C-alpha atoms as one frame of an Amber mdcrd trajectory, in Angstrom:
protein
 221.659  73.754 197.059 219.374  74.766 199.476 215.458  73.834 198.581 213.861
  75.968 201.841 213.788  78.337 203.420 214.145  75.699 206.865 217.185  74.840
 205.364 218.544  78.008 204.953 218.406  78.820 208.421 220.075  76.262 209.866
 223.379  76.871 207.256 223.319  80.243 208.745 222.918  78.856 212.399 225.711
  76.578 212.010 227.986  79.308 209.788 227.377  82.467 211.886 230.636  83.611
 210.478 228.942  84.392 206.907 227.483  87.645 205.630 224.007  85.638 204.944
 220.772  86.838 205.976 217.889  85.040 205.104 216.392  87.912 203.259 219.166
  87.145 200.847 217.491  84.673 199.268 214.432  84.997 197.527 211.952  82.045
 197.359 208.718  83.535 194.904 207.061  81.154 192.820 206.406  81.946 188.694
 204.937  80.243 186.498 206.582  79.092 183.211 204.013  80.815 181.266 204.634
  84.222 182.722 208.065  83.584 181.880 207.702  82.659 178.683 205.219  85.362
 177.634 207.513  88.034 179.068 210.184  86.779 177.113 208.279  86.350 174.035
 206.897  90.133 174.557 210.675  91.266 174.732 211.194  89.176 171.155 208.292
  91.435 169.939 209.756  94.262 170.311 212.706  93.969 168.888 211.268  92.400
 165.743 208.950  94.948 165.602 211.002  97.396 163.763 211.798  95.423 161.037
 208.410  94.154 160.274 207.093  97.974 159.578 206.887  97.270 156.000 204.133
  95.531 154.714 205.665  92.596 153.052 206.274  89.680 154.883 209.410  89.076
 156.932 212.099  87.356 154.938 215.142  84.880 156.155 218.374  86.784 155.675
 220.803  84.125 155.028 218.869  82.241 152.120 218.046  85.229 149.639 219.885
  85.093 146.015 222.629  87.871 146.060 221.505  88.567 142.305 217.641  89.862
 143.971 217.448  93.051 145.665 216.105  93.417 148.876 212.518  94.848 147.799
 212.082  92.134 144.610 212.813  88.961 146.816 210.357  90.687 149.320 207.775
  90.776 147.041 208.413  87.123 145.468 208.463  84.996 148.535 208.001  84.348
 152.400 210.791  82.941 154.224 210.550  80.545 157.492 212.748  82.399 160.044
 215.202  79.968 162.020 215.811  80.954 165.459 216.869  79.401 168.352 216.794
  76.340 167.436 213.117  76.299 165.896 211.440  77.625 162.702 209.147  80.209
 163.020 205.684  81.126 161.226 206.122  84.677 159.465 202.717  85.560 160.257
 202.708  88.331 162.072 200.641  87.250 165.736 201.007  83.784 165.349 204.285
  82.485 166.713 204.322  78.933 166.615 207.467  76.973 166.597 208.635  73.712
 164.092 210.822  71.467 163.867 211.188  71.291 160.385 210.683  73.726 157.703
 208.580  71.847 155.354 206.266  71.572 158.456 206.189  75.842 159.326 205.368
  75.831 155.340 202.455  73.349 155.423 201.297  75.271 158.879 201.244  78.557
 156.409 199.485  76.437 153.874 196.318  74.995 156.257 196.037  78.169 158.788
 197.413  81.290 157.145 196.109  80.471 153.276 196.233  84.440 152.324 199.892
  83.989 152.680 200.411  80.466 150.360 201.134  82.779 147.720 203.948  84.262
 148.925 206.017  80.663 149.663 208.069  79.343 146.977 206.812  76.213 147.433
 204.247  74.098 150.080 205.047  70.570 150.465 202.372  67.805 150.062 201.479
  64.791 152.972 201.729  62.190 150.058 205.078  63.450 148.521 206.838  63.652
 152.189 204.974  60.100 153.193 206.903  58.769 149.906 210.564  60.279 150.463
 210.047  58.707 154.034 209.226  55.230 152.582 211.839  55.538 149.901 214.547
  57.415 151.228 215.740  54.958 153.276 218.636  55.393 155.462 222.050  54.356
 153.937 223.030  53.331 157.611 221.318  50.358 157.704 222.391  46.606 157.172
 221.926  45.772 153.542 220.117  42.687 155.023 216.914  41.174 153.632 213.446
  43.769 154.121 211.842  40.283 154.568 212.033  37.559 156.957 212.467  34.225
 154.259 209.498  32.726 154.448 208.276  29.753 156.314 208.781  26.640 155.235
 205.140  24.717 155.746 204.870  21.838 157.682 204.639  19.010 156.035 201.410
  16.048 157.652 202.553  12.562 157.918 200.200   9.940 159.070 201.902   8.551
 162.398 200.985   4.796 163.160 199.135   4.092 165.777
């Protein structure tokens, strides 16, 4: 790997032998953000197409086969999955999750026009309680406390 443009010239110094010019290699500096917003731009517009209808965008693979296309548009809003990340529906927003429950609660606080259209929001308390009482069947069936203490017991020592 070569990480300038110094060293660059001296592979071609010692390798005259090689096709390699220096103009070969091109050493501009972007910024992740450009990147990233030219990439998301790209996303756009191939999403745009399908989001010409007024209802909210819908995950394919998790509609009922029984519901057409228009009645399960009109009954819910789906979290989109892709790569690797849920999605918020909302048209202009574009954030990512990690979970689905927390893309529906981000629809829930920010985008409350759209609550309406989820099948369900889930609530701080009730996901605080699975995680307390769902534990994980991994673990050691061991005590969940330490036994207690025994307490010291005073004797008088003679002096």
């Amino acid at each position: 790997k070569f990480r300038s443009k110094g060293e660059i010239r001296n592979f071609i110094e010692q390798n005259p032998t090689l096709a390699i010019t220096e103009q070969m290699f091109d050493f501009s500096l972007t910024s992740r953000r450009q990147r990233k917003s030219g990439s998301a731009t790209t996303k756009k517009a191939a999403v745009e197409p399908e989001q010409q209808e007024p209802v909210p965008v819908q995950e394919q693979q998790s509609e009922p086969p029984e519901l057409t296309n228009e009645e399960a548009n009109n009954q819910s809003l789906r979290i989109l999955f892709e790569d690797n990340a849920y999605k918020c529906p909302i048209e202009g927003c574009g954030k990512n999750f990690r979970r689905e429950n927390l893309a529906q609660m981000h629809v829930k606080h920010y985008h409350p026009e759209y609550t309406k259209f989820l099948d369900s929001t889930p609530n701080v308390a009730d996901l605080a309680y699975a995680r307390t009482v769902g534990e994980n069947l991994d673990k050691s069936p061991g005590p969940s406390k330490p036994p207690p203490l025994k307490q010291a017991v005073r004797t008088s020592t003679p002096k």
